[in-house]
Amino acid sequence: MVSRIIPVDAFDLVIFGATGDLANRKIFPGLFRRFLAGQMPDDARLIGAARTEQSREEFQAQIRAAIKEFVSPSKQDSAQIDAFISRLHYVPIDARGEAGWPELKALIRPEVINAFYFSVAPALFGDLAERLKAYGIAGDDARIVVEKPFGRDLASARALNKSLAEHFEEHQIYRIDHYLGKETVQNLMAVRFANILFEPIWNSQYIDHVQITVAETVGVGGRGSYYDKSGAMRDMVQNHLMQLLCMIAMEPPYHFDPDAVRDEKLKVIRALQPVPPQDIVRGQYLGWHREDQDTPMPGYLEDCEDPHSKTESYIAMKVHIANWRWKNTPFYLRTGKRLRARTSEIAITFKEPPHSIFDEAEGSWQPNQLVIRLQPNEGMNLKMMIKEPGPGGMRLKQVPLDMSFAQALGEEGADMPDAYERLIMDVIRGNQTLFMRGDEVEAAWAWTDPIIQGWEERGDTPRPYDSGTTGPDDALMLMHRDGRRWRHIK
Ligand code: BG6
């Protein structure tokens, strides 16, 4: 097969927060995989910057260990690791002071693409942006990449946007939502807009409802104190689930172009209706003593070290979009920690045919459903009614047309890039399609804020749920009272 890997142009990439968890777990291992794939030009320069005083060699040893831990054993080629490591530089830097900035400037080549990844607390975004400009390090074509959380409400997101805008133009700012880098999320656009099959029925006339599920088995563990200030609504719904919803609900953009796509997503976010309290269920996981483990796993309240915490580790909600396409088609969203299985999927349930010609279909009829699996085993499943084989009349049966991308695409599908590596390469290519625009983030907070304020005003307390289950029972009721059911989490 002809390789689809197109090397990017020469670049210098600076990662602020280079000793942090994200850098070790995702950013550098992802860059290494792109290097192995042959996408990195020979003279690409990767520069770690962080507060820690350490030498270049010590930093290289840190990244070598990260590659060992977070890159699959089949890709551990020591000659390649050496070649990758030799591109790494390190600058100890003070984001709020002056130390390290002249040294950083000396390493940056203005004639190549310059990108600066802010893998640091948002409180430092403004300081970094200011110094990159003050020291003449970032020119008019430089790109900055910022990580979530992008604010914790509309006011703080606006303040962040404003502080970045003082030094950089919108076309230079890449706000990461790593869900947009997932293969299947982009595939949603291909499925919708590169096929004629679905688009004519992609509306409330034919779609009964949509379910978006992002279930995780992990608890909040070591990041309990951070998570407790956030909760599932801020940590997952305002960004990741909202982006998935936009991909399903948006109108066809006139072109696959960053602003055309983001304009359409923005329209969806602005059309989201306020959500009444009865359409939301919040939960907190309880401790768990699994049979196969000696020690019990702590519950949410212990994990976050606040026995009175009212932060949710689970949320389920019914959302309406007030526009022509989606009037009366609810979108049910749910996400939670410590659930039965790790699974992310979007399920689109279609309506009944207007008239059944099969008497015997009564009772056995089931709606068509298109399920798009994000993880694990990315793929699609279309549930259809067919005739049950054999004699004995016209009995109907629902069967899945199941496609796993890994199987359907062979080698190519089995080696799909991780979300981060794809997004970092998009930054170097200067393609903002899969990044959030400032107005999009603000619109998402404008919808989220009143929901969270409502909980605070009412003193809303999340319902406890058992770890290893599908969440609080009340979430089942959210569906049942509408005559619908959640898909099984498995
Ligand atoms: C992060 C959240 O943005 O996404 C985490 O902060 C969550 O709480 C993670 O676990 C989920 O990402 P993924 O790619 O593992 O589904």
Short mmCIF file of C-alpha atoms and ligand atoms in Angstrom, two decimals:
data_model
loop_
_atom_site.label_atom_id
_atom_site.label_comp_id
_atom_site.label_asym_id
_atom_site.label_seq_id
_atom_site.Cartn_x
_atom_site.Cartn_y
_atom_site.Cartn_z
CA MET A 1 0.00 0.00 0.00
CA VAL A 2 1.25 3.49 -0.80
CA SER A 3 2.16 5.35 2.39
CA ARG A 4 -0.21 8.17 3.27
CA ILE A 5 2.29 9.75 5.64
CA ILE A 6 3.20 13.16 4.35
CA PRO A 7 6.11 14.71 6.26
CA VAL A 8 5.38 18.15 7.64
CA ASP A 9 7.65 21.15 7.10
CA ALA A 10 10.60 21.86 9.38
CA PHE A 11 9.51 23.03 12.84
CA ASP A 12 10.57 23.93 16.36
CA LEU A 13 8.04 22.77 18.94
CA VAL A 14 8.32 24.00 22.51
CA ILE A 15 6.40 22.11 25.18
CA PHE A 16 5.88 24.15 28.33
CA GLY A 17 5.12 21.83 31.25
CA ALA A 18 7.48 19.23 29.74
CA THR A 19 7.96 17.40 33.02
CA GLY A 20 4.20 17.02 33.61
CA ASP A 21 1.90 14.06 33.31
CA LEU A 22 0.40 14.93 29.92
CA ALA A 23 3.83 15.52 28.37
CA ASN A 24 5.15 12.17 29.59
CA ARG A 25 2.04 10.16 28.93
CA LYS A 26 0.76 11.60 25.67
CA ILE A 27 2.73 14.40 24.03
CA PHE A 28 6.25 12.95 23.80
CA PRO A 29 5.15 9.33 23.19
CA GLY A 30 2.84 10.68 20.47
CA LEU A 31 5.66 12.68 18.89
CA PHE A 32 7.82 9.58 18.97
CA ARG A 33 5.18 7.58 17.11
CA ARG A 34 4.96 10.31 14.45
CA PHE A 35 8.75 10.21 14.21
CA LEU A 36 8.63 6.44 13.67
CA ALA A 37 5.93 6.89 11.03
CA GLY A 38 8.33 9.15 9.12
CA GLN A 39 6.23 12.26 9.48
CA MET A 40 8.83 14.37 11.21
CA PRO A 41 11.36 16.16 9.05
CA ASP A 42 15.03 15.50 9.79
CA ASP A 43 15.65 18.85 11.37
CA ALA A 44 12.57 19.05 13.62
CA ARG A 45 13.54 20.33 17.04
CA LEU A 46 11.60 19.43 20.18
CA ILE A 47 12.22 21.66 23.15
CA GLY A 48 10.99 20.83 26.63
CA ALA A 49 10.57 23.76 29.00
CA ALA A 50 9.58 23.58 32.66
CA ARG A 51 10.40 24.94 36.08
CA THR A 52 12.53 21.93 37.05
CA GLU A 53 16.24 22.67 36.98
CA GLN A 54 17.73 19.78 35.05
CA SER A 55 20.20 19.22 32.24
CA ARG A 56 19.38 18.30 28.66
CA GLU A 57 20.68 14.79 29.38
CA GLU A 58 18.43 14.41 32.40
CA PHE A 59 15.43 15.50 30.36
CA GLN A 60 16.35 13.07 27.60
CA ALA A 61 16.48 10.29 30.19
CA GLN A 62 13.02 11.31 31.41
CA ILE A 63 11.55 11.06 27.92
CA ARG A 64 13.34 7.77 27.25
CA ALA A 65 11.61 6.37 30.34
CA ALA A 66 8.26 7.80 29.20
CA ILE A 67 8.62 6.12 25.80
CA LYS A 68 9.42 2.85 27.48
CA GLU A 69 6.33 3.11 29.64
CA PHE A 70 3.77 4.58 27.26
CA VAL A 71 4.70 3.34 23.78
CA SER A 72 3.79 -0.20 22.83
CA PRO A 73 6.64 -2.77 23.02
CA SER A 74 6.36 -3.46 19.27
CA LYS A 75 7.62 0.08 18.60
CA GLN A 76 10.55 0.03 21.01
CA ASP A 77 13.42 0.16 18.54
CA SER A 78 16.49 1.37 20.41
CA ALA A 79 18.20 2.95 17.37
CA GLN A 80 15.02 4.89 16.60
CA ILE A 81 14.61 5.92 20.22
CA ASP A 82 18.21 7.23 20.22
CA ALA A 83 17.58 9.18 17.02
CA PHE A 84 14.39 10.69 18.46
CA ILE A 85 15.99 11.52 21.80
CA SER A 86 18.83 13.35 20.05
CA ARG A 87 16.31 15.94 18.85
CA LEU A 88 15.25 16.85 22.36
CA HIS A 89 16.42 20.01 24.05
CA TYR A 90 15.54 21.34 27.48
CA VAL A 91 15.30 24.80 28.99
CA PRO A 92 14.54 25.39 32.68
CA ILE A 93 12.19 28.34 32.58
CA ASP A 94 10.22 30.56 34.92
CA ALA A 95 6.81 31.30 33.40
CA ARG A 96 6.31 34.30 35.68
CA GLY A 97 9.91 35.49 35.86
CA GLU A 98 12.71 36.15 33.43
CA ALA A 99 14.88 33.05 33.91
CA GLY A 100 15.32 30.83 30.86
CA TRP A 101 13.72 33.09 28.24
CA PRO A 102 16.92 34.27 26.55
CA GLU A 103 18.10 30.62 26.39
CA LEU A 104 14.81 29.61 24.80
CA LYS A 105 15.08 32.38 22.25
CA ALA A 106 18.56 31.16 21.29
CA LEU A 107 17.13 27.72 20.45
CA ILE A 108 14.26 28.90 18.26
CA ARG A 109 14.84 29.23 14.51
CA PRO A 110 12.59 31.99 13.17
CA GLU A 111 12.84 30.63 9.61
CA VAL A 112 10.94 27.40 10.44
CA ILE A 113 7.44 26.80 11.84
CA ASN A 114 7.32 27.71 15.53
CA ALA A 115 4.74 26.14 17.82
CA PHE A 116 4.39 26.51 21.59
CA TYR A 117 2.36 23.96 23.54
CA PHE A 118 1.04 25.28 26.88
CA SER A 119 0.71 22.04 28.85
CA VAL A 120 0.46 24.04 32.07
CA ALA A 121 -2.21 25.41 34.43
CA PRO A 122 -4.45 27.94 32.65
CA ALA A 123 -3.39 30.57 35.19
CA LEU A 124 -0.04 30.64 33.37
CA PHE A 125 -1.39 31.02 29.81
CA GLY A 126 -1.27 34.83 29.91
CA ASP A 127 2.25 34.91 31.41
CA LEU A 128 3.64 32.58 28.77
CA ALA A 129 1.93 34.44 25.92
CA GLU A 130 3.25 37.76 27.19
CA ARG A 131 6.85 36.57 27.50
CA LEU A 132 6.87 34.81 24.15
CA LYS A 133 6.08 38.19 22.62
CA ALA A 134 8.18 40.36 24.93
CA TYR A 135 11.31 38.33 24.19
CA GLY A 136 10.60 38.36 20.48
CA ILE A 137 10.39 34.56 20.45
CA ALA A 138 6.97 34.16 18.80
CA GLY A 139 6.46 35.88 15.46
CA ASP A 140 3.24 36.56 13.56
CA ASP A 141 3.11 33.01 12.19
CA ALA A 142 3.85 31.25 15.47
CA ARG A 143 1.17 28.95 16.88
CA ILE A 144 0.22 28.37 20.49
CA VAL A 145 -1.57 25.28 21.71
CA VAL A 146 -3.63 25.46 24.89
CA GLU A 147 -4.98 22.58 26.92
CA LYS A 148 -8.21 22.27 28.78
CA PRO A 149 -9.59 23.27 31.21
CA PHE A 150 -10.26 26.40 29.18
CA GLY A 151 -11.90 28.32 32.00
CA ARG A 152 -14.34 27.04 34.61
CA ASP A 153 -17.21 29.31 33.58
CA LEU A 154 -18.02 31.93 30.98
CA ALA A 155 -16.29 34.77 32.84
CA SER A 156 -12.99 32.91 33.27
CA ALA A 157 -13.05 31.60 29.67
CA ARG A 158 -13.58 35.15 28.43
CA ALA A 159 -10.69 36.36 30.58
CA LEU A 160 -8.43 33.63 29.16
CA ASN A 161 -9.45 34.42 25.59
CA LYS A 162 -8.79 38.08 26.26
CA SER A 163 -5.34 37.49 27.74
CA LEU A 164 -4.32 35.33 24.77
CA ALA A 165 -5.81 37.80 22.28
CA GLU A 166 -3.58 40.55 23.65
CA HIS A 167 -0.60 38.75 22.14
CA PHE A 168 -1.88 36.34 19.48
CA GLU A 169 -4.43 36.41 16.68
CA GLU A 170 -7.22 33.82 16.68
CA HIS A 171 -5.65 32.03 13.70
CA GLN A 172 -2.57 31.37 15.87
CA ILE A 173 -4.46 29.85 18.83
CA TYR A 174 -5.11 26.09 18.89
CA ARG A 175 -7.47 25.09 21.74
CA ILE A 176 -7.22 21.34 22.14
CA ASP A 177 -10.16 19.09 22.79
CA HIS A 178 -8.53 15.70 22.35
CA TYR A 179 -11.90 14.08 21.52
CA LEU A 180 -11.79 15.90 18.20
CA GLY A 181 -8.54 14.10 17.41
CA LYS A 182 -10.10 10.67 17.78
CA GLU A 183 -10.38 8.82 14.52
CA THR A 184 -14.07 8.03 14.81
CA VAL A 185 -15.03 11.58 15.65
CA GLN A 186 -13.64 12.72 12.33
CA ASN A 187 -15.22 9.73 10.71
CA LEU A 188 -18.57 11.10 11.80
CA MET A 189 -18.08 13.90 9.33
CA ALA A 190 -17.09 11.46 6.61
CA VAL A 191 -20.10 9.23 7.31
CA ARG A 192 -22.47 12.16 7.26
CA PHE A 193 -21.05 14.27 4.46
CA ALA A 194 -19.31 11.84 2.11
CA ASN A 195 -22.35 9.57 1.77
CA ILE A 196 -25.82 10.35 0.50
CA LEU A 197 -27.28 7.52 2.53
CA PHE A 198 -27.88 9.14 5.89
CA GLU A 199 -28.20 12.86 5.33
CA PRO A 200 -31.77 12.85 3.94
CA ILE A 201 -33.02 11.08 7.08
CA TRP A 202 -30.71 12.87 9.51
CA ASN A 203 -33.41 14.92 11.22
CA SER A 204 -36.26 14.77 13.69
CA GLN A 205 -38.65 13.41 11.11
CA TYR A 206 -36.72 10.13 11.05
CA ILE A 207 -34.53 10.14 14.16
CA ASP A 208 -36.28 9.31 17.42
CA HIS A 209 -33.39 10.16 19.71
CA VAL A 210 -29.61 10.20 20.06
CA GLN A 211 -27.59 8.73 22.95
CA ILE A 212 -24.03 9.81 23.64
CA THR A 213 -22.19 7.74 26.23
CA VAL A 214 -18.67 8.19 27.53
CA ALA A 215 -18.22 5.63 30.30
CA GLU A 216 -14.97 5.13 32.19
CA THR A 217 -13.92 2.44 34.63
CA VAL A 218 -11.32 4.57 36.41
CA GLY A 219 -12.12 6.67 39.44
CA VAL A 220 -10.68 10.11 40.05
CA GLY A 221 -7.84 8.56 42.07
CA GLY A 222 -4.74 10.74 42.27
CA ARG A 223 -6.39 13.78 40.70
CA GLY A 224 -9.25 13.96 43.22
CA SER A 225 -8.57 17.49 44.44
CA TYR A 226 -8.43 18.90 40.88
CA TYR A 227 -11.45 16.93 39.78
CA ASP A 228 -13.52 17.98 42.77
CA LYS A 229 -13.43 21.60 41.58
CA SER A 230 -14.64 20.49 38.22
CA GLY A 231 -16.97 17.46 38.17
CA ALA A 232 -18.30 15.56 35.17
CA MET A 233 -20.17 18.57 33.78
CA ARG A 234 -17.09 20.77 33.48
CA ASP A 235 -14.58 17.97 32.90
CA MET A 236 -16.44 16.08 30.17
CA VAL A 237 -19.80 17.51 29.10
CA GLN A 238 -18.88 21.15 28.44
CA ASN A 239 -16.12 20.04 26.06
CA HIS A 240 -15.89 16.41 24.91
CA LEU A 241 -19.58 15.46 24.88
CA MET A 242 -20.53 18.85 23.51
CA GLN A 243 -18.13 18.36 20.59
CA LEU A 244 -19.61 14.94 19.85
CA LEU A 245 -23.09 16.40 19.94
CA CYS A 246 -22.02 19.13 17.51
CA MET A 247 -20.61 16.60 15.05
CA ILE A 248 -23.93 14.76 15.01
CA ALA A 249 -26.17 17.79 14.98
CA MET A 250 -24.42 20.37 12.80
CA GLU A 251 -25.52 21.39 9.33
CA PRO A 252 -23.21 20.48 6.44
CA PRO A 253 -20.44 23.09 6.29
CA TYR A 254 -19.94 24.58 2.82
CA HIS A 255 -16.40 23.21 2.83
CA PHE A 256 -14.13 21.16 5.06
CA ASP A 257 -12.45 24.30 6.19
CA PRO A 258 -11.70 25.36 9.79
CA ASP A 259 -14.04 28.31 10.00
CA ALA A 260 -16.80 26.72 7.94
CA VAL A 261 -16.85 23.70 10.28
CA ARG A 262 -16.59 25.78 13.43
CA ASP A 263 -19.32 28.19 12.31
CA GLU A 264 -21.70 25.24 12.03
CA LYS A 265 -20.72 23.82 15.42
CA LEU A 266 -21.22 27.22 17.01
CA LYS A 267 -24.77 27.41 15.63
CA VAL A 268 -25.58 24.10 17.34
CA ILE A 269 -24.19 25.21 20.69
CA ARG A 270 -26.15 28.44 20.50
CA ALA A 271 -29.33 26.49 19.75
CA LEU A 272 -29.02 24.29 22.87
CA GLN A 273 -31.99 24.85 25.16
CA PRO A 274 -31.65 25.41 28.89
CA VAL A 275 -31.94 22.07 30.71
CA PRO A 276 -34.54 21.87 33.51
CA PRO A 277 -33.44 20.17 36.77
CA GLN A 278 -35.72 17.17 36.21
CA ASP A 279 -33.80 16.34 33.02
CA ILE A 280 -30.47 15.92 34.81
CA VAL A 281 -29.23 13.14 37.09
CA ARG A 282 -25.96 13.53 38.95
CA GLY A 283 -24.13 10.77 40.80
CA GLN A 284 -21.10 9.99 42.96
CA TYR A 285 -19.51 6.55 43.06
CA LEU A 286 -19.34 4.54 46.28
CA GLY A 287 -16.40 2.49 47.55
CA TRP A 288 -15.92 -0.96 46.10
CA HIS A 289 -14.52 -4.16 47.49
CA ARG A 290 -14.00 -6.38 44.48
CA GLU A 291 -13.71 -10.08 45.01
CA ASP A 292 -10.51 -10.21 42.97
CA GLN A 293 -8.75 -7.52 45.01
CA ASP A 294 -7.45 -7.55 48.56
CA THR A 295 -8.02 -3.92 49.43
CA PRO A 296 -11.26 -2.01 48.84
CA MET A 297 -11.28 0.85 46.35
CA PRO A 298 -12.24 4.18 47.94
CA GLY A 299 -15.46 5.92 47.08
CA TYR A 300 -15.60 9.37 45.48
CA LEU A 301 -15.77 11.24 48.79
CA GLU A 302 -12.55 9.59 49.97
CA ASP A 303 -10.86 10.06 46.59
CA CYS A 304 -11.53 13.78 46.65
CA GLU A 305 -10.79 14.01 50.39
CA ASP A 306 -13.91 15.99 51.16
CA PRO A 307 -16.65 14.04 52.93
CA HIS A 308 -19.16 16.81 52.10
CA SER A 309 -18.34 17.20 48.42
CA LYS A 310 -21.34 17.77 46.15
CA THR A 311 -19.35 17.34 42.95
CA GLU A 312 -20.66 14.77 40.47
CA SER A 313 -18.55 11.91 39.09
CA TYR A 314 -21.50 10.93 36.88
CA ILE A 315 -24.04 12.90 34.92
CA ALA A 316 -26.90 11.98 32.62
CA MET A 317 -29.03 14.59 30.91
CA LYS A 318 -31.62 15.16 28.24
CA VAL A 319 -30.80 17.98 25.88
CA HIS A 320 -32.89 19.67 23.21
CA ILE A 321 -31.65 21.62 20.22
CA ALA A 322 -34.02 24.36 19.17
CA ASN A 323 -33.75 24.42 15.39
CA TRP A 324 -35.62 23.06 12.37
CA ARG A 325 -33.60 19.91 12.06
CA TRP A 326 -33.77 18.73 15.66
CA LYS A 327 -36.99 20.05 17.14
CA ASN A 328 -38.46 17.17 19.23
CA THR A 329 -35.45 14.84 18.91
CA PRO A 330 -33.84 14.61 22.35
CA PHE A 331 -30.13 14.03 22.79
CA TYR A 332 -29.39 11.99 25.92
CA LEU A 333 -25.87 12.45 27.23
CA ARG A 334 -24.21 10.47 29.99
CA THR A 335 -20.70 10.15 31.29
CA GLY A 336 -19.22 8.85 34.50
CA LYS A 337 -16.27 7.42 36.35
CA ARG A 338 -15.99 3.93 37.87
CA LEU A 339 -18.67 2.48 35.65
CA ARG A 340 -19.03 -1.09 34.48
CA ALA A 341 -16.90 -0.75 31.32
CA ARG A 342 -14.80 1.73 29.38
CA THR A 343 -16.84 2.56 26.36
CA SER A 344 -17.60 5.66 24.31
CA GLU A 345 -20.26 5.59 21.65
CA ILE A 346 -22.94 7.54 19.88
CA ALA A 347 -26.17 5.73 19.11
CA ILE A 348 -28.74 7.13 16.72
CA THR A 349 -32.14 5.50 17.03
CA PHE A 350 -34.45 5.88 14.06
CA LYS A 351 -38.23 6.01 14.12
CA GLU A 352 -40.70 3.28 13.18
CA PRO A 353 -41.64 2.84 9.55
CA PRO A 354 -44.93 4.71 9.03
CA HIS A 355 -46.95 1.54 8.44
CA SER A 356 -46.12 -2.12 9.00
CA ILE A 357 -47.20 -4.58 6.32
CA PHE A 358 -46.09 -7.55 8.46
CA ASP A 359 -48.69 -8.68 10.98
CA GLU A 360 -46.23 -11.02 12.61
CA ALA A 361 -43.74 -8.29 13.11
CA GLU A 362 -45.79 -7.14 16.05
CA GLY A 363 -43.81 -7.46 19.21
CA SER A 364 -40.56 -8.28 17.43
CA TRP A 365 -40.09 -4.99 15.63
CA GLN A 366 -37.07 -3.01 16.78
CA PRO A 367 -35.91 0.36 15.55
CA ASN A 368 -32.98 0.83 13.20
CA GLN A 369 -30.01 2.02 15.14
CA LEU A 370 -26.68 3.37 13.97
CA VAL A 371 -24.01 3.00 16.63
CA ILE A 372 -20.70 4.74 16.20
CA ARG A 373 -18.07 3.33 18.56
CA LEU A 374 -15.30 5.69 19.55
CA GLN A 375 -13.54 3.29 21.89
CA PRO A 376 -12.67 0.54 22.31
CA ASN A 377 -12.64 -1.18 18.91
CA GLU A 378 -13.54 1.88 16.83
CA GLY A 379 -16.20 1.15 14.27
CA MET A 380 -19.83 1.31 13.28
CA ASN A 381 -22.80 -0.94 13.71
CA LEU A 382 -26.08 -0.55 11.84
CA LYS A 383 -28.97 -2.53 13.23
CA MET A 384 -31.49 -3.61 10.63
CA MET A 385 -34.59 -5.76 10.46
CA ILE A 386 -34.41 -8.78 8.16
CA LYS A 387 -36.47 -11.92 7.66
CA GLU A 388 -35.51 -14.70 9.99
CA PRO A 389 -34.17 -17.47 7.75
CA GLY A 390 -36.08 -20.69 7.19
CA PRO A 391 -39.66 -21.68 6.51
CA GLY A 392 -42.59 -20.80 8.69
CA GLY A 393 -43.78 -17.45 7.50
CA MET A 394 -42.43 -13.96 7.65
CA ARG A 395 -40.76 -13.64 11.02
CA LEU A 396 -38.60 -10.58 11.47
CA LYS A 397 -35.35 -10.33 13.30
CA GLN A 398 -32.94 -7.53 14.07
CA VAL A 399 -29.34 -8.12 12.96
CA PRO A 400 -26.24 -5.92 13.15
CA LEU A 401 -24.17 -4.87 10.17
CA ASP A 402 -21.01 -4.56 12.18
CA MET A 403 -17.81 -2.97 11.00
CA SER A 404 -14.66 -2.61 13.02
CA PHE A 405 -12.33 -0.08 11.41
CA ALA A 406 -9.30 -2.14 12.41
CA GLN A 407 -10.65 -5.14 10.50
CA ALA A 408 -12.09 -3.25 7.58
CA LEU A 409 -8.94 -1.23 6.98
CA GLY A 410 -6.40 -3.96 7.75
CA GLU A 411 -2.95 -2.75 8.78
CA GLU A 412 -3.85 0.86 8.22
CA GLY A 413 -6.78 0.62 10.61
CA ALA A 414 -4.83 -1.27 13.25
CA ASP A 415 -2.25 1.51 13.52
CA MET A 416 -4.34 4.60 13.88
CA PRO A 417 -2.61 7.59 15.42
CA ASP A 418 -3.60 8.63 18.90
CA ALA A 419 -5.67 11.81 19.19
CA TYR A 420 -2.77 13.89 20.51
CA GLU A 421 -0.29 12.98 17.83
CA ARG A 422 -2.78 13.74 15.09
CA LEU A 423 -3.65 17.10 16.63
CA ILE A 424 -0.02 18.15 17.15
CA MET A 425 0.69 17.42 13.50
CA ASP A 426 -2.35 19.54 12.56
CA VAL A 427 -0.82 22.42 14.52
CA ILE A 428 2.38 22.12 12.53
CA ARG A 429 0.39 21.96 9.28
CA GLY A 430 -1.56 25.04 10.39
CA ASN A 431 -4.96 23.33 10.21
CA GLN A 432 -7.40 24.54 12.89
CA THR A 433 -10.41 22.44 11.84
CA LEU A 434 -10.16 20.12 14.84
CA PHE A 435 -9.54 22.86 17.39
CA MET A 436 -12.07 24.96 19.23
CA ARG A 437 -12.49 28.58 18.37
CA GLY A 438 -12.76 31.15 21.16
CA ASP A 439 -16.43 31.92 20.50
CA GLU A 440 -17.28 28.21 20.51
CA VAL A 441 -15.78 27.72 23.97
CA GLU A 442 -17.58 30.78 25.30
CA ALA A 443 -20.91 29.62 23.86
CA ALA A 444 -20.42 26.22 25.52
CA TRP A 445 -19.86 27.90 28.88
CA ALA A 446 -22.84 30.19 28.36
CA TRP A 447 -25.02 27.08 28.13
CA THR A 448 -23.25 25.26 31.01
CA ASP A 449 -23.13 28.09 33.55
CA PRO A 450 -26.85 28.35 34.44
CA ILE A 451 -27.04 24.57 34.90
CA ILE A 452 -24.20 24.57 37.43
CA GLN A 453 -25.48 27.74 39.10
CA GLY A 454 -28.86 26.05 39.52
CA TRP A 455 -27.23 23.15 41.43
CA GLU A 456 -25.34 25.53 43.64
CA GLU A 457 -28.41 27.62 44.43
CA ARG A 458 -30.52 24.56 45.21
CA GLY A 459 -27.73 22.76 47.11
CA ASP A 460 -28.24 19.81 44.75
CA THR A 461 -26.60 16.62 46.05
CA PRO A 462 -25.49 13.85 43.67
CA ARG A 463 -27.00 10.37 44.13
CA PRO A 464 -24.59 7.68 45.31
CA TYR A 465 -24.06 4.77 42.89
CA ASP A 466 -22.22 1.49 43.17
CA SER A 467 -18.88 1.28 41.41
CA GLY A 468 -18.83 -1.20 38.53
CA THR A 469 -22.46 -0.47 37.58
CA THR A 470 -24.05 1.75 34.95
CA GLY A 471 -24.57 4.69 37.35
CA PRO A 472 -27.47 5.83 39.54
CA ASP A 473 -30.87 4.20 39.05
CA ASP A 474 -32.46 7.60 38.53
CA ALA A 475 -30.62 7.82 35.24
CA LEU A 476 -32.63 4.82 34.04
CA MET A 477 -35.79 6.69 34.92
CA LEU A 478 -34.70 9.65 32.84
CA MET A 479 -35.13 7.39 29.82
CA HIS A 480 -37.94 5.15 31.03
CA ARG A 481 -40.32 8.01 31.60
CA ASP A 482 -39.89 8.89 27.91
CA GLY A 483 -40.53 5.25 26.93
CA ARG A 484 -36.88 4.73 25.96
CA ARG A 485 -33.89 2.82 27.26
CA TRP A 486 -30.21 3.44 27.57
CA ARG A 487 -28.01 1.13 25.61
CA HIS A 488 -26.21 -1.37 27.75
CA ILE A 489 -22.72 -0.36 28.90
CA LYS A 490 -20.52 -3.38 28.24
C1 BG6 B 1 -10.02 14.19 30.01
C2 BG6 B 1 -10.71 14.28 31.36
O1 BG6 B 1 -10.19 15.38 29.29
O2 BG6 B 1 -10.57 13.11 29.27
C3 BG6 B 1 -10.55 12.98 32.12
O3 BG6 B 1 -10.16 15.35 32.10
C4 BG6 B 1 -11.02 11.81 31.29
O4 BG6 B 1 -11.27 13.02 33.35
C5 BG6 B 1 -10.39 11.84 29.90
O5 BG6 B 1 -10.66 10.62 31.96
C6 BG6 B 1 -11.02 10.78 28.99
O6 BG6 B 1 -10.31 10.71 27.80
P1 BG6 B 1 -10.24 9.36 26.96
O7 BG6 B 1 -9.52 9.73 25.71
O8 BG6 B 1 -9.50 8.36 27.81
O9 BG6 B 1 -11.65 8.92 26.72
#
